[in-house]
XYZ file of C-alpha atoms in Angstrom:
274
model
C 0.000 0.000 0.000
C 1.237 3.477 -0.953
C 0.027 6.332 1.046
C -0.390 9.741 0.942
C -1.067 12.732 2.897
C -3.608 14.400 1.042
C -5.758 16.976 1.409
C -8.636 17.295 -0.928
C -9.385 21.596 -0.612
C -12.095 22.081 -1.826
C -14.591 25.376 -2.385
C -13.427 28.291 -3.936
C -9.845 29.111 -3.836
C -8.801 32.917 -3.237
C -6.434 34.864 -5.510
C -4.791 35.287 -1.322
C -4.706 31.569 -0.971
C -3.376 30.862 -4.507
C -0.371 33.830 -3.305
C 0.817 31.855 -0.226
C 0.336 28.359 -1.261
C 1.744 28.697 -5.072
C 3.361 32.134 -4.714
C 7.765 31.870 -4.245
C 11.025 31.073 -5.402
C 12.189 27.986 -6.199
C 15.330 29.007 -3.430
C 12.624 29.952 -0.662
C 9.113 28.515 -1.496
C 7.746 25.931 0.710
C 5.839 24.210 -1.780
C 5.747 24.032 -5.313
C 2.725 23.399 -8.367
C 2.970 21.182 -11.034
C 0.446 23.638 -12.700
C 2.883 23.860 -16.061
C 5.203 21.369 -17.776
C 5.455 17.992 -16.439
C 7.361 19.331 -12.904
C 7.945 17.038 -9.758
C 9.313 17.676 -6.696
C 11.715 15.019 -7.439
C 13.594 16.731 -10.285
C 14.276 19.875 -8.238
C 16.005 21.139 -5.045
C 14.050 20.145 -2.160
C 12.688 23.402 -0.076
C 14.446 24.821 2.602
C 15.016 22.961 5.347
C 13.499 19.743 4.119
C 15.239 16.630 3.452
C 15.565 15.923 -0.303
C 12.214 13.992 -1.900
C 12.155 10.142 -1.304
C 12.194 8.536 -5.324
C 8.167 8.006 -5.487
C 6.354 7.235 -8.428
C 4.676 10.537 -9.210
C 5.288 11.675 -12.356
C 2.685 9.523 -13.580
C 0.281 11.369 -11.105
C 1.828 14.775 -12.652
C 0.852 13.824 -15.882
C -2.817 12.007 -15.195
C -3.251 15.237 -13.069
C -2.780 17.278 -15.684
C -4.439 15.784 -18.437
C -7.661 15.700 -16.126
C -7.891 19.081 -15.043
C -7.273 20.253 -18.854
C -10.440 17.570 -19.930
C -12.486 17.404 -17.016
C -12.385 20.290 -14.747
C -14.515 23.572 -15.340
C -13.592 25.715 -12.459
C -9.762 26.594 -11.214
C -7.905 23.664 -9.890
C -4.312 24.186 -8.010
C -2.055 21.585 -7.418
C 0.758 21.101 -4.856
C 3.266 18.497 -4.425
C 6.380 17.526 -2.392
C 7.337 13.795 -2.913
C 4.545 12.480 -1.769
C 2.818 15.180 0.258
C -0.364 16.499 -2.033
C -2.172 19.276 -1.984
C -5.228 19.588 -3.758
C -7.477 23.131 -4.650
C -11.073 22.964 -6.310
C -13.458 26.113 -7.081
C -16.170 23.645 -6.997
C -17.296 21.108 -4.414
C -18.917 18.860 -6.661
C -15.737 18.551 -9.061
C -13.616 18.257 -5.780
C -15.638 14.769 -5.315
C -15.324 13.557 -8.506
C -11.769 14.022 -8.537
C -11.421 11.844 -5.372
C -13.804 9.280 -6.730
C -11.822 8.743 -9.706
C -8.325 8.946 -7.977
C -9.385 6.308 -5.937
C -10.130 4.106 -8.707
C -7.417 4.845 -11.132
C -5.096 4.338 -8.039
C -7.304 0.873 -7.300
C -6.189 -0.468 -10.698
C -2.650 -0.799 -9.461
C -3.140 -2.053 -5.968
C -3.279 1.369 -3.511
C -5.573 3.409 -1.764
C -5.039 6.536 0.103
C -4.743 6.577 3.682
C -8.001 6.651 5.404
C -6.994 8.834 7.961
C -5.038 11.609 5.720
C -7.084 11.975 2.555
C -9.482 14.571 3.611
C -12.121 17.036 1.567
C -12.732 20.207 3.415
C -14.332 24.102 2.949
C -11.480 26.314 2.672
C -11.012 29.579 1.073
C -11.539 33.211 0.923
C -15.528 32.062 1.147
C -15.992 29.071 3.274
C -16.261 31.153 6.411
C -19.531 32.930 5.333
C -20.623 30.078 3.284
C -20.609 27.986 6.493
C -21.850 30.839 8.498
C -25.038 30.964 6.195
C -25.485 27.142 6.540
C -25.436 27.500 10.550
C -21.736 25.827 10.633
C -18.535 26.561 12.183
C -15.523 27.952 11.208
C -13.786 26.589 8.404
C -11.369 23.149 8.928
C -7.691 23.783 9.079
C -5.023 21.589 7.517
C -1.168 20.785 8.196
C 0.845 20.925 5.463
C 4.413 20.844 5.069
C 5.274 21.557 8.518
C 2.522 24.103 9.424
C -1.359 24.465 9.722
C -2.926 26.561 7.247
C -5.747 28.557 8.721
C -8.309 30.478 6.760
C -8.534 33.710 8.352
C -8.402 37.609 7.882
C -5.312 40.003 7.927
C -5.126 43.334 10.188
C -7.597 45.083 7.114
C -10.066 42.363 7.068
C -9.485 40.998 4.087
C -9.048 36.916 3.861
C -5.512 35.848 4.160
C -4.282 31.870 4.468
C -2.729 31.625 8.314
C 0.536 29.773 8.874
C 1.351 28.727 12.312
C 3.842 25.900 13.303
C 2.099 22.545 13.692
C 2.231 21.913 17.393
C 3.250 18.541 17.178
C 6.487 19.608 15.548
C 7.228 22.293 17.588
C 7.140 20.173 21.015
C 9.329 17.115 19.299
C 12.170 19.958 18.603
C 11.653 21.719 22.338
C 12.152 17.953 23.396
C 15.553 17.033 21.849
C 16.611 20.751 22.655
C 15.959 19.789 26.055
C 17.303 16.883 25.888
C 20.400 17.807 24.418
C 21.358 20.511 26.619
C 20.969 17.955 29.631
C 23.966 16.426 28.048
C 25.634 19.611 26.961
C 24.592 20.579 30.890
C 29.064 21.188 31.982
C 29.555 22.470 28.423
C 31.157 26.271 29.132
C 28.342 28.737 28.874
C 29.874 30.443 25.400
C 29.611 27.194 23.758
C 25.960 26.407 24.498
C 24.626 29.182 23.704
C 26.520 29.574 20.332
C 25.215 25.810 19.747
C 21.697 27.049 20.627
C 21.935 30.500 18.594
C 22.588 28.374 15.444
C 19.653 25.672 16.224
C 17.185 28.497 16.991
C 18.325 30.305 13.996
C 18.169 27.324 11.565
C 14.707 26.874 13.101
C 13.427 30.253 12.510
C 14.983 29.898 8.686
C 12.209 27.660 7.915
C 9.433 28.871 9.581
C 9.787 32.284 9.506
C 6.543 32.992 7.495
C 4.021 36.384 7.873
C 1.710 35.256 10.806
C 4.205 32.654 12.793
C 5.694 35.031 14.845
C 3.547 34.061 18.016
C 4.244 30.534 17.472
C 8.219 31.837 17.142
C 8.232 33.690 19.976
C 7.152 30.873 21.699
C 9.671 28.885 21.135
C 12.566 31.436 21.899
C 10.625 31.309 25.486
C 10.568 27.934 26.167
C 14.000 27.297 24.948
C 15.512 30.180 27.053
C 13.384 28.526 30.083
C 15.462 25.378 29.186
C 18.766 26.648 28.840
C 18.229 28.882 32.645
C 16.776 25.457 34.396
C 20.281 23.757 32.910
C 22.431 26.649 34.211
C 20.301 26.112 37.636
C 20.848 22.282 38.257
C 25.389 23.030 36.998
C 25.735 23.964 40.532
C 23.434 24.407 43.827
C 25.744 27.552 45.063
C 25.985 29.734 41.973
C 22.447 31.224 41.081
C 21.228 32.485 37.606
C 18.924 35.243 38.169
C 16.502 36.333 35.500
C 18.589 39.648 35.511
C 21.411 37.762 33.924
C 19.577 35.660 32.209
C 18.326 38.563 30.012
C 21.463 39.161 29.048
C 22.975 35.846 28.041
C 19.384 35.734 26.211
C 19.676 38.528 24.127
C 23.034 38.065 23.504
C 22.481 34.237 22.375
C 19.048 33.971 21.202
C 18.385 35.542 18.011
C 14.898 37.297 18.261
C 12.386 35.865 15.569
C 11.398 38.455 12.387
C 9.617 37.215 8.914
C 12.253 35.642 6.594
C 10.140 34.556 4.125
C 7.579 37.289 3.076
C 5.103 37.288 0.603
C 5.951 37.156 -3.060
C 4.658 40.567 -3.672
C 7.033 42.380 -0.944
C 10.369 40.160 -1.931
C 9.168 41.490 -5.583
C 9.084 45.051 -4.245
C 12.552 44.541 -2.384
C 14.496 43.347 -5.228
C 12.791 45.248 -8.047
C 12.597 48.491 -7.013
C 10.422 50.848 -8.892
């Protein structure tokens, strides 16, 4: 059995949505469409801080994609891939279940199904909210993807924006081996801990980075400076950090989270000035 972790998205996709899912450079993106050509994640650089794509028959899927959104489908359809990570888009509902219906079977004829539990069809987009609203529903489902959960929501104007915010999960596995880690690096001189922890923190902030993280970034700076001062603590019962000097080793250390990855538009604006 092959698996993947789809996501059927379904109902109308926003010109905002289409920006942050499809929008970025091949050096910085997250994700990528196989909208033109025959593209797969497995003939490119992987994204950053990702591992490079596992050899996975999808080209095929490129293809059959392709030729069945050109055929069959009458509203926008976006598609994104990263080995075997999928990401579908539909403007309609009703060709969003057709699609899945027929994946199913044409993936039937060669012996594998989707995974039960990750092949999902929800309302997203810059209109599920009021859609759902009007039909006496909740808020729109959210979806992990690539490391974070996508969130339909609105920007500081009110306008709808897709939220990215560091899935949970993946944030307390890293706090856990950082903690771990500096239990072992617990004698280590203080200089050499905290440059080991300025470039883990760093690389960490490299990938998720993204407009609308910054809580979840902030976060972790706190938790991992609460780590590093509870190691200092237990080095000795006689020599005491207080929070005073912990600033300062903090500040020094820790770099302080800002947006690394922007949206297209503003990277646009920064390296073609008009």
């Amino acid at each position: 059995m092959l698996t993947f972790d789809n996501v059927i998205w379904g109902a109308r996709c926003g010109e905002s949505a289409r920006r942050v899912l499809l929008g970025g450079t091949r050096a910085r993106g997250h994700a990528y469409s196989v909208r033109r050509g025959r593209e797969s994640a497995s003939d490119r650089k992987a994204p950053h801080g990702l591992p490079p794509p596992r050899l996975v028959p999808t080209n095929p899927f490129d293809l059959w994609v392709k030729v069945w959104r050109t055929k069959c489908a009458q509203g926008d359809v976006i598609v994104v891939r990263y080995a075997d990570d999928i990401l579908l888009g539909f403007q309609h509902r009703v060709e969003a279940d057709r699609f899945l219906e027929l994946f199913r079977e044409r993936l039937g004829k060669f012996g594998l199904e989707l995974h039960p539990d990750k092949t999902r069809r929800i309302e997203f987009g810059r209109y599920a909210e009021r859609d759902r609203e009007q039909r006496g529903e909740g808020k729109p489902e959210t979806f992990d993807f690539l490391g974070f959960t996508h969130i339909s929501g609105k920007n500081r104007k009110g306008t709808f924006t897709v939220r990215r915010m560091t899935i949970r999960k993946r944030m307390r596995a890293k706090l856990q081996q950082i903690k771990q880690q500096l239990r072992k690096r617990m004698h280590d001189p203080v200089a050499q801990t905290g440059a080991w922890l300025k470039s883990v923190v760093q690389g960490y902030f490299n990938y998720y980075a993204v407009p609308g993280n910054t809580d979840s970034l902030n976060a972790f700076r706190t938790q991992v400076s609460r780590f590093w001062r509870w190691t200092l603590l237990r080095r000795s019962q006689k020599r005491q950090f207080n929070w005073a000097k912990m600033r300062k080793l903090i500040e020094y250390w820790i770099p302080q989270p800002r947006v690394l990855h922007p949206y297209p538009e503003t990277r646009f604006a920064a390296t073609h000035p008009r």
